[in-house]
Coordinates of C-alpha atoms in Angstrom, one line a residue:
M1 CA 310.8 -10.1 -120.1
T2 CA 311.8 -12.2 -123.0
R3 CA 315.1 -10.6 -124.1
P4 CA 317.4 -11.1 -127.3
G5 CA 319.0 -14.6 -126.9
E6 CA 317.0 -16.1 -124.4
P7 CA 315.0 -18.9 -125.4
G8 CA 311.6 -18.8 -126.9
Y9 CA 312.4 -15.0 -128.1
A10 CA 312.1 -16.1 -132.0
A11 CA 308.7 -18.1 -131.2
S12 CA 307.4 -15.0 -129.7
A13 CA 308.7 -12.6 -132.4
R14 CA 306.6 -15.4 -134.7
E15 CA 303.7 -15.8 -132.8
A16 CA 303.6 -11.6 -132.9
R17 CA 304.1 -11.7 -136.6
A18 CA 301.1 -14.1 -136.8
H19 CA 298.7 -12.3 -134.9
E20 CA 299.3 -9.0 -136.8
T21 CA 299.1 -11.0 -140.1
D22 CA 295.8 -12.6 -139.2
S23 CA 294.1 -9.0 -138.2
S24 CA 295.1 -7.2 -141.4
V25 CA 293.9 -10.1 -143.7
V26 CA 289.9 -8.8 -144.6
P27 CA 288.7 -11.3 -146.8
D28 CA 287.1 -10.2 -150.1
A29 CA 283.7 -11.5 -149.8
T30 CA 282.4 -9.5 -152.4
N31 CA 283.0 -10.2 -156.1
R32 CA 281.2 -7.8 -157.8
R33 CA 281.0 -7.7 -162.0
R34 CA 283.0 -5.0 -163.3
P35 CA 280.9 -2.4 -164.7
W36 CA 280.5 -1.3 -168.5
T37 CA 282.3 2.1 -169.6
L38 CA 279.8 4.5 -171.2
R39 CA 282.0 4.1 -174.3
R40 CA 281.3 0.2 -174.4
R41 CA 277.6 0.5 -173.7
L42 CA 277.0 3.1 -176.6
L43 CA 278.9 0.7 -178.8
V44 CA 276.9 -1.9 -177.8
I45 CA 273.5 -0.2 -178.1
V46 CA 274.6 1.1 -181.4
A47 CA 275.4 -2.3 -182.4
G48 CA 272.3 -3.9 -181.1
L49 CA 270.0 -1.3 -183.0
L50 CA 272.1 -2.1 -186.5
V51 CA 272.0 -5.7 -185.9
A52 CA 267.9 -5.4 -185.2
V53 CA 267.5 -3.3 -188.3
S54 CA 269.9 -5.2 -190.5
A55 CA 267.7 -8.6 -189.3
V56 CA 264.5 -7.1 -190.2
I57 CA 265.4 -5.8 -193.6
G58 CA 267.6 -9.0 -194.3
I59 CA 264.5 -11.4 -193.6
A60 CA 261.9 -9.1 -195.3
T61 CA 264.1 -8.6 -198.2
V62 CA 264.6 -12.8 -198.5
L63 CA 260.7 -13.3 -197.6
V64 CA 259.7 -10.7 -200.5
F65 CA 262.0 -12.5 -202.8
H66 CA 261.0 -15.7 -202.0
T67 CA 257.4 -15.1 -202.3
S68 CA 257.7 -13.3 -205.7
S69 CA 259.8 -16.1 -207.0
V70 CA 257.4 -18.8 -205.9
E71 CA 254.6 -16.7 -207.6
R72 CA 256.7 -16.6 -210.8
L73 CA 257.1 -20.5 -210.6
D74 CA 253.3 -21.0 -210.2
M75 CA 252.6 -18.8 -213.1
S76 CA 255.2 -21.1 -215.3
L77 CA 253.2 -23.9 -213.6
R78 CA 249.7 -22.9 -214.7
A79 CA 251.2 -22.1 -218.1
T80 CA 252.9 -25.7 -218.2
A81 CA 249.5 -27.1 -217.1
S82 CA 247.6 -25.2 -219.5
R83 CA 249.7 -26.0 -222.5
A84 CA 249.4 -29.9 -221.4
T85 CA 246.0 -29.9 -220.9
E86 CA 245.5 -28.4 -224.5
A87 CA 247.5 -31.0 -225.9
A88 CA 245.6 -34.0 -224.2
P89 CA 243.5 -35.8 -225.8
P90 CA 239.7 -36.0 -225.6
G91 CA 238.0 -38.5 -223.5
F92 CA 239.3 -41.2 -221.2
P93 CA 243.0 -42.0 -222.3
S94 CA 243.9 -45.6 -223.8
D95 CA 247.3 -45.0 -223.0
P96 CA 248.1 -43.5 -219.5
R97 CA 251.7 -43.6 -220.4
A98 CA 251.7 -41.9 -223.7
T99 CA 249.5 -39.5 -222.5
V100 CA 252.0 -38.2 -219.6
V101 CA 254.6 -38.2 -222.4
E102 CA 252.5 -36.1 -224.7
F103 CA 252.0 -33.9 -221.9
L104 CA 256.1 -33.4 -221.3
Q105 CA 256.7 -33.3 -224.7
V106 CA 254.9 -30.0 -225.6
P107 CA 257.4 -27.2 -226.6
G108 CA 258.6 -25.2 -223.8
Q109 CA 258.3 -27.3 -220.9
P110 CA 261.2 -26.4 -218.4
V111 CA 263.5 -29.1 -217.4
G112 CA 262.6 -30.9 -214.1
T113 CA 258.8 -30.9 -214.9
L114 CA 257.1 -33.6 -213.5
G115 CA 253.8 -35.1 -214.6
V116 CA 251.3 -37.3 -213.3
L117 CA 248.4 -39.1 -214.8
V118 CA 245.8 -40.4 -212.7
A119 CA 243.2 -42.5 -214.9
G120 CA 240.9 -44.5 -212.3
D121 CA 243.1 -46.8 -210.6
T122 CA 246.3 -46.4 -213.0
V123 CA 248.6 -44.1 -212.2
S124 CA 251.6 -43.1 -214.8
A125 CA 254.3 -40.4 -214.3
A126 CA 257.7 -39.2 -215.8
Y127 CA 259.9 -36.0 -215.5
I128 CA 262.4 -34.8 -217.6
S129 CA 265.7 -34.9 -216.6
E130 CA 268.6 -32.2 -216.9
T131 CA 269.7 -34.3 -220.2
G132 CA 266.3 -33.7 -221.5
E133 CA 265.0 -37.4 -221.3
L134 CA 261.8 -38.6 -220.1
L135 CA 262.8 -40.7 -216.7
E136 CA 259.9 -42.4 -214.3
P137 CA 260.2 -40.9 -210.8
G138 CA 260.2 -43.0 -207.4
G139 CA 257.3 -44.1 -205.7
A140 CA 257.6 -41.0 -203.2
A141 CA 257.4 -38.8 -205.6
I142 CA 254.3 -40.2 -207.5
A143 CA 252.6 -40.7 -203.8
A144 CA 253.3 -37.0 -203.3
L145 CA 252.0 -36.2 -206.5
A146 CA 249.2 -38.3 -206.6
S147 CA 247.7 -36.6 -203.3
V148 CA 247.9 -33.3 -204.8
P149 CA 244.0 -32.0 -204.4
P150 CA 242.4 -31.0 -207.9
D151 CA 241.7 -27.4 -206.5
G152 CA 243.2 -25.7 -209.2
E153 CA 245.6 -24.1 -206.8
P154 CA 249.6 -24.9 -206.9
H155 CA 250.8 -26.6 -203.7
T156 CA 254.4 -27.4 -202.3
I157 CA 255.2 -31.2 -202.1
A158 CA 258.3 -33.0 -201.0
A159 CA 258.9 -35.4 -204.0
G160 CA 261.2 -37.6 -202.5
P161 CA 265.0 -37.6 -203.8
L162 CA 263.8 -35.3 -206.4
G163 CA 263.6 -32.3 -203.8
E164 CA 260.9 -29.7 -203.4
Y165 CA 258.4 -29.1 -206.1
R166 CA 255.4 -26.8 -206.8
A167 CA 252.5 -28.9 -208.2
L168 CA 249.3 -28.0 -209.7
S169 CA 246.1 -30.8 -209.9
V170 CA 243.7 -30.4 -212.7
E171 CA 240.8 -32.7 -213.6
S172 CA 240.4 -33.2 -217.2
H173 CA 238.0 -35.8 -217.2
P174 CA 235.3 -36.8 -214.4
Q175 CA 237.9 -40.1 -213.5
V176 CA 241.1 -38.6 -215.0
R177 CA 243.2 -36.3 -213.0
T178 CA 246.3 -34.7 -214.4
V179 CA 249.1 -33.3 -212.1
L180 CA 252.0 -31.5 -213.1
A181 CA 255.0 -30.0 -210.9
L182 CA 257.9 -27.4 -211.6
P183 CA 261.0 -27.9 -209.2
L184 CA 261.9 -25.3 -206.4
A185 CA 265.4 -26.1 -206.5
D186 CA 266.4 -22.8 -208.7
V187 CA 264.3 -20.7 -206.3
N188 CA 265.5 -21.9 -202.9
T189 CA 269.2 -21.6 -204.5
Q190 CA 268.5 -18.2 -205.5
T191 CA 267.0 -17.1 -202.0
A192 CA 269.9 -18.8 -200.2
Q193 CA 272.2 -17.0 -202.2
L194 CA 270.3 -13.6 -201.4
A195 CA 270.3 -14.4 -197.5
W196 CA 274.0 -15.0 -197.6
T197 CA 274.4 -11.7 -199.5
V198 CA 272.2 -9.8 -197.2
A199 CA 274.0 -11.6 -194.1
I200 CA 277.6 -10.7 -195.5
V201 CA 276.9 -7.0 -196.5
A202 CA 275.2 -6.6 -193.4
A203 CA 277.9 -7.9 -191.4
V204 CA 280.3 -5.7 -193.1
G205 CA 278.6 -2.6 -192.6
L206 CA 278.0 -3.4 -189.3
V207 CA 281.6 -3.4 -188.5
L208 CA 282.2 -0.5 -190.7
A209 CA 279.8 1.4 -188.5
L210 CA 281.2 0.0 -185.4
G211 CA 284.5 1.3 -186.7
V212 CA 283.2 4.6 -187.3
G213 CA 281.1 4.8 -184.2
W214 CA 283.9 4.1 -181.9
L215 CA 285.6 7.0 -183.5
V216 CA 282.4 9.4 -183.1
V217 CA 281.9 8.5 -179.8
S218 CA 285.6 8.5 -178.8
R219 CA 285.6 12.0 -180.2
A220 CA 282.6 12.9 -178.2
L221 CA 283.6 11.5 -175.1
A222 CA 286.9 13.1 -175.2
P223 CA 286.3 16.1 -172.9
L224 CA 284.7 14.0 -170.2
G225 CA 288.0 12.1 -170.5
R226 CA 289.5 15.2 -169.8
V227 CA 287.5 15.8 -166.8
T228 CA 288.5 12.4 -165.3
A229 CA 291.7 13.2 -165.8
T230 CA 292.1 16.4 -164.4
A231 CA 289.7 14.8 -161.3
K232 CA 292.3 12.4 -160.9
A233 CA 295.2 14.6 -160.9
V234 CA 293.3 16.3 -158.2
S235 CA 292.6 13.5 -156.1
E236 CA 296.4 12.9 -156.0
L237 CA 297.1 16.5 -154.4
P238 CA 297.8 16.7 -150.6
L239 CA 294.8 18.7 -149.9
D240 CA 294.6 18.0 -146.5
R241 CA 297.8 19.9 -145.3
G242 CA 300.4 22.4 -146.6
D243 CA 300.3 25.0 -149.4
V244 CA 298.3 23.4 -152.2
D245 CA 298.9 24.9 -155.7
L246 CA 295.7 23.8 -157.2
T247 CA 296.1 25.2 -161.2
E248 CA 294.7 21.8 -162.4
R249 CA 291.8 22.5 -165.0
V250 CA 289.8 20.8 -167.5
A251 CA 291.0 22.1 -171.0
E252 CA 288.8 23.3 -174.0
A253 CA 285.7 23.2 -171.7
D254 CA 282.9 25.3 -173.3
E255 CA 278.9 25.3 -173.1
V256 CA 278.4 24.3 -176.2
T257 CA 277.9 20.4 -175.5
E258 CA 276.8 18.8 -171.7
V259 CA 279.9 17.3 -171.4
G260 CA 281.3 21.1 -172.5
R261 CA 279.2 22.3 -169.5
L262 CA 280.5 20.2 -167.0
G263 CA 283.8 20.9 -167.7
T264 CA 283.2 24.4 -167.0
A265 CA 281.3 23.7 -163.8
F266 CA 284.0 21.4 -162.7
N267 CA 286.5 24.3 -163.4
R268 CA 284.3 26.7 -161.5
M269 CA 283.9 24.2 -158.5
L270 CA 288.0 23.8 -158.5
G271 CA 288.6 27.8 -158.4
H272 CA 285.8 28.0 -155.3
V273 CA 288.1 25.0 -153.7
A274 CA 291.3 26.6 -154.5
S275 CA 290.1 29.6 -153.0
A276 CA 288.9 27.8 -149.9
L277 CA 292.2 25.8 -149.4
T278 CA 294.3 29.1 -149.8
A279 CA 292.3 30.6 -147.2
R280 CA 292.3 27.6 -144.8
E281 CA 295.9 27.6 -145.1
H282 CA 296.8 31.0 -144.6
S283 CA 294.7 30.6 -141.2
E284 CA 296.6 27.5 -140.3
Q285 CA 299.7 29.4 -140.7
K286 CA 298.7 32.1 -138.6
V287 CA 297.5 29.6 -136.0
R288 CA 300.9 27.7 -136.3
R289 CA 302.8 31.0 -136.2
F290 CA 301.0 31.6 -132.7
V291 CA 301.8 28.7 -131.3
A292 CA 305.4 28.9 -132.3
D293 CA 306.1 32.3 -131.0
A294 CA 303.9 31.4 -128.0
S295 CA 305.6 28.4 -127.1
H296 CA 309.1 29.9 -127.6
E297 CA 308.1 33.2 -125.7
L298 CA 306.8 30.7 -122.7
R299 CA 310.0 29.1 -122.3
T300 CA 312.1 32.0 -120.9
P301 CA 309.1 32.9 -118.1
L302 CA 308.6 29.2 -117.3
A303 CA 312.4 28.8 -116.8
S304 CA 312.6 31.5 -114.6
I305 CA 309.4 30.4 -112.3
R306 CA 311.0 27.2 -112.2
G307 CA 314.8 28.5 -111.4
Y308 CA 313.3 30.5 -108.4
A309 CA 311.0 28.1 -107.1
E310 CA 313.8 25.6 -106.8
L311 CA 315.9 28.6 -105.5
T312 CA 313.0 29.1 -102.8
R313 CA 312.9 25.7 -101.7
M314 CA 316.7 25.3 -101.3
H315 CA 317.0 28.3 -98.6
G316 CA 313.2 27.6 -97.3
R317 CA 314.5 25.9 -94.0
D318 CA 312.4 28.9 -92.0
L319 CA 309.2 28.8 -94.6
P320 CA 306.2 27.3 -92.8
P321 CA 305.5 23.5 -94.3
D322 CA 302.5 24.6 -96.3
V323 CA 304.4 27.2 -98.3
I324 CA 307.2 24.9 -99.1
H325 CA 304.6 22.3 -100.5
A326 CA 303.0 25.4 -102.5
I327 CA 306.4 26.2 -103.9
G328 CA 307.1 22.5 -104.9
R329 CA 303.6 22.2 -106.5
I330 CA 304.9 25.5 -108.6
E331 CA 307.9 23.9 -109.5
S332 CA 306.3 20.4 -110.6
E333 CA 304.0 22.5 -112.3
S334 CA 306.1 24.6 -114.3
V335 CA 307.8 21.2 -115.2
R336 CA 304.8 19.9 -117.0
M337 CA 304.0 22.9 -118.7
T338 CA 307.6 23.4 -119.9
E339 CA 307.3 19.7 -121.4
L340 CA 304.0 20.8 -123.1
V341 CA 305.6 23.8 -124.6
E342 CA 308.2 22.0 -126.1
D343 CA 306.0 19.4 -127.2
L344 CA 304.1 22.3 -128.9
L345 CA 307.1 23.8 -130.2
L346 CA 308.3 20.1 -132.1
L347 CA 304.7 20.1 -133.6
A348 CA 305.0 23.3 -134.8
R349 CA 308.5 22.6 -136.4
L350 CA 306.9 19.5 -138.0
D351 CA 304.1 21.5 -139.5
E352 CA 306.2 23.9 -141.2
G353 CA 308.2 20.6 -143.0
R354 CA 311.7 21.1 -141.5
E355 CA 313.5 18.2 -142.6
L356 CA 314.8 15.8 -139.4
A357 CA 318.0 14.1 -139.4
S358 CA 318.6 11.4 -141.4
Q359 CA 321.1 8.6 -140.1
P360 CA 321.0 4.6 -139.6
V361 CA 319.6 4.5 -136.0
D362 CA 319.6 1.1 -133.8
L363 CA 315.8 0.9 -133.3
G364 CA 316.5 -2.6 -131.3
R365 CA 318.4 -0.7 -128.9
I366 CA 315.9 2.1 -128.4
V367 CA 313.4 -0.2 -127.9
G368 CA 315.3 -2.0 -125.2
E369 CA 316.1 1.2 -123.3
A370 CA 312.8 2.7 -123.4
V371 CA 311.5 -0.6 -122.3
G372 CA 313.8 -0.7 -119.3
D373 CA 312.8 3.2 -118.5
A374 CA 308.9 2.7 -118.7
Q375 CA 309.1 -0.7 -116.3
A376 CA 311.2 2.2 -113.8
A377 CA 308.0 4.4 -114.3
G378 CA 305.3 1.7 -114.3
P379 CA 306.7 -1.1 -112.0
D380 CA 303.0 -2.1 -111.4
H381 CA 302.5 -3.0 -115.1
D382 CA 304.2 -6.2 -116.6
W383 CA 306.5 -5.1 -119.6
E384 CA 307.9 -7.5 -122.2
V385 CA 310.0 -6.8 -125.1
R386 CA 310.4 -9.3 -128.1
M387 CA 312.4 -8.8 -130.8
P388 CA 314.9 -10.6 -133.2
D389 CA 318.7 -11.3 -132.3
A390 CA 319.7 -8.8 -135.3
A391 CA 317.5 -5.9 -134.3
P392 CA 316.2 -4.0 -137.6
H393 CA 317.8 -0.4 -138.3
V394 CA 315.9 2.5 -139.7
M395 CA 317.1 5.7 -141.2
G396 CA 316.4 8.7 -138.9
D397 CA 316.2 11.1 -136.0
E398 CA 317.5 9.1 -133.1
P399 CA 315.9 11.6 -130.5
R400 CA 312.5 12.0 -132.4
L401 CA 312.3 8.2 -132.8
R402 CA 313.1 7.3 -129.2
Q403 CA 310.4 9.9 -128.0
V404 CA 308.0 8.0 -130.5
V405 CA 308.7 4.6 -128.6
S406 CA 308.5 6.7 -125.2
N407 CA 305.2 8.1 -126.0
L408 CA 303.5 5.3 -127.1
L409 CA 304.8 3.1 -123.8
A410 CA 303.7 5.9 -121.6
N411 CA 300.4 6.1 -123.2
A412 CA 300.2 2.2 -122.5
R413 CA 301.1 2.9 -118.7
I414 CA 298.9 6.0 -117.9
H415 CA 295.8 4.7 -119.9
T416 CA 295.8 1.5 -118.4
P417 CA 295.4 -0.2 -114.8
E418 CA 297.9 -1.5 -112.9
G419 CA 298.7 -5.1 -113.7
T420 CA 298.5 -4.7 -117.4
E421 CA 300.4 -6.4 -119.5
V422 CA 302.6 -4.4 -122.2
V423 CA 304.4 -5.8 -125.1
A424 CA 306.7 -4.2 -127.6
T425 CA 307.5 -5.9 -130.6
L426 CA 310.1 -5.2 -133.2
D427 CA 310.6 -6.8 -136.3
R428 CA 311.3 -6.6 -140.2
D429 CA 308.8 -7.0 -142.7
G430 CA 310.6 -6.6 -146.3
D431 CA 311.7 -3.1 -146.6
E432 CA 309.9 -2.0 -143.5
V433 CA 310.6 -2.3 -140.0
V434 CA 307.3 -3.1 -137.9
L435 CA 307.2 -1.7 -134.4
S436 CA 304.3 -2.5 -132.1
V437 CA 303.0 -1.8 -128.8
E438 CA 300.2 -4.0 -127.5
D439 CA 298.5 -4.1 -124.3
N440 CA 295.8 -6.0 -122.8
G441 CA 293.7 -3.2 -121.0
P442 CA 290.1 -2.2 -121.4
G443 CA 290.4 -0.9 -124.9
I444 CA 289.7 2.3 -126.8
P445 CA 286.1 3.4 -127.3
Q446 CA 285.4 3.3 -131.3
Q447 CA 284.2 7.0 -131.5
L448 CA 287.5 7.9 -129.9
A449 CA 289.8 6.0 -132.2
E450 CA 288.8 8.2 -135.2
S451 CA 290.4 11.0 -133.6
L452 CA 293.2 9.5 -131.4
F453 CA 295.8 10.8 -133.1
E454 CA 294.6 14.4 -133.2
R455 CA 296.1 17.1 -131.0
F456 CA 294.7 17.1 -127.3
A457 CA 292.7 13.9 -127.6
R458 CA 291.7 12.2 -124.5
G459 CA 290.2 9.2 -123.6
D460 CA 287.1 8.7 -121.2
S461 CA 286.6 6.5 -118.1
S462 CA 287.8 3.4 -119.2
R463 CA 291.1 4.8 -120.1
S464 CA 292.0 6.8 -117.3
R465 CA 293.4 10.0 -117.5
L466 CA 296.5 10.2 -114.9
A467 CA 298.5 13.1 -114.2
G468 CA 301.0 13.7 -117.1
S469 CA 299.2 13.4 -120.0
T470 CA 299.2 16.2 -122.3
G471 CA 297.0 15.1 -125.0
L472 CA 299.9 15.5 -127.9
G473 CA 301.7 12.5 -126.9
L474 CA 300.1 10.6 -130.0
A475 CA 299.8 13.5 -132.2
I476 CA 303.7 13.6 -131.8
V477 CA 304.1 10.0 -132.9
R478 CA 302.2 10.6 -136.2
A479 CA 304.0 13.7 -136.9
V480 CA 307.5 11.9 -136.4
V481 CA 306.4 8.9 -138.0
E482 CA 305.0 10.6 -141.0
A483 CA 308.1 12.7 -141.2
H484 CA 310.4 9.7 -141.5
H485 CA 307.7 8.4 -144.6
G486 CA 306.1 5.9 -142.3
T487 CA 302.7 4.8 -141.1
V488 CA 301.1 4.8 -137.6
G489 CA 297.8 2.7 -136.8
V490 CA 295.8 1.5 -134.1
V491 CA 293.6 -1.8 -133.5
S492 CA 291.5 -1.8 -130.3
E493 CA 289.1 -3.9 -128.8
P494 CA 288.1 -4.6 -125.2
G495 CA 291.1 -6.5 -123.7
S496 CA 293.7 -6.0 -126.8
T497 CA 295.1 -2.7 -128.0
R498 CA 297.7 -2.7 -130.9
F499 CA 299.3 0.4 -132.2
T500 CA 301.6 -0.5 -135.1
V501 CA 304.2 2.0 -136.8
R502 CA 305.7 1.0 -139.7
L503 CA 309.3 2.9 -141.1
P504 CA 311.3 2.1 -143.8
A505 CA 314.1 -0.1 -143.2
A506 CA 317.8 1.0 -143.7
P507 CA 320.2 0.0 -146.4
A508 CA 321.8 -3.0 -146.2
G509 CA 325.2 -2.1 -144.7
A510 CA 324.6 1.0 -143.0
E511 CA 325.4 0.7 -139.0
A512 CA 324.2 2.7 -136.2
E513 CA 326.7 4.8 -134.2
P514 CA 327.4 3.3 -130.8
A515 CA 325.2 4.4 -127.7
R516 CA 327.7 7.0 -125.6

């Protein structure tokens, strides 16, 4: 048995801490995406619908405007071609360049008008600049205009650096073709301005609609938020024990809206739960009162039985051996029943919420003494204690804490076979003191581990029920630990069972009273 100050003692404590840390770490293998709230879903749906409707309306508006603008431009183009055709001299032109100039000098021709005269193999072109001058376009513009078919219908062409044009080709003579074109720059500019205007108005409208929608959705979901707040408040109540005053209700719940009906139903459910909890608490109080009263009343007759048995055995020299043996059995069973009654009384007091003493306790001294007692009671087991040189202190009731350690060691002794190694480890973990009792016995069945700390819980053949087990030891451990605001748990598998108790550490400077 390794004791404080001996070589290898700190290493043993570190190994125990590492083993406990490794067993308590559970990797988070799932990385799920956080789901959206109902408010966010509604706002996203509304925003999507608004964007879709705005896009359809905007695109339709721009397309209609652009189409109508191009149609008006085509009407102007036909009028321009008509005026130019009327001003053209009859017959084959002797001077194509002069004829094109005459076309473009007809009054009313807009700026940017471009004209081409194709007479046989001769191509002459000119356009009206922004200053009103007649200039000759580049070769790309001339080639694009010359390729317009003479079908009397306007066509959109790319006139090189001059941009896009609507061109109309008219055959004024079997070998003479006149092509006139008006620029699409103004139409494209106006269409782009309209598109930007629609986009800006739609964006502003979307922002305003989302703001108003957020207010409306928040107001509509406010009763649902009250239901959630009430459910959260109820979930934080200690409904598993004690007299619970379940007064939480959803405020302003009505049956007009769907959420209001949910709140009303939730209130009715809370009423039923409160009634059930009250009935359960009254029943448990009766049971606890009966157990406490019965245990208290049984102490006197048990003491009398034990006393008379001892007295008879002391003065029973003339009694037959079998009678003396029977009296001894009566005495031992009365002792065992007295322990059971004392355990029931302790659990009844803890159930009633009686406060325990709170003073600095040297838990290291308790563990060392308890392991020594366990070694004397179970010499066929291999006992070991591991703790740091400066054993941590806790605030609590020393007799009850001693009972916790003794019950854990007795549980390992009673329910494991001979030769089992039992290790008691005491260490400090932040603001907590950690006590663990580990054995390499057969382990605890999974179906029993879930009810191990319940009263009168017993194991099967894998953890033998030897004499002396009342089934209340671990229930007392949990009740005492929770009364000290601590926790207790167990991890078991074949070949390893570890009980872990965590208790709040005593504040710095608190010293326990020396042992008497």
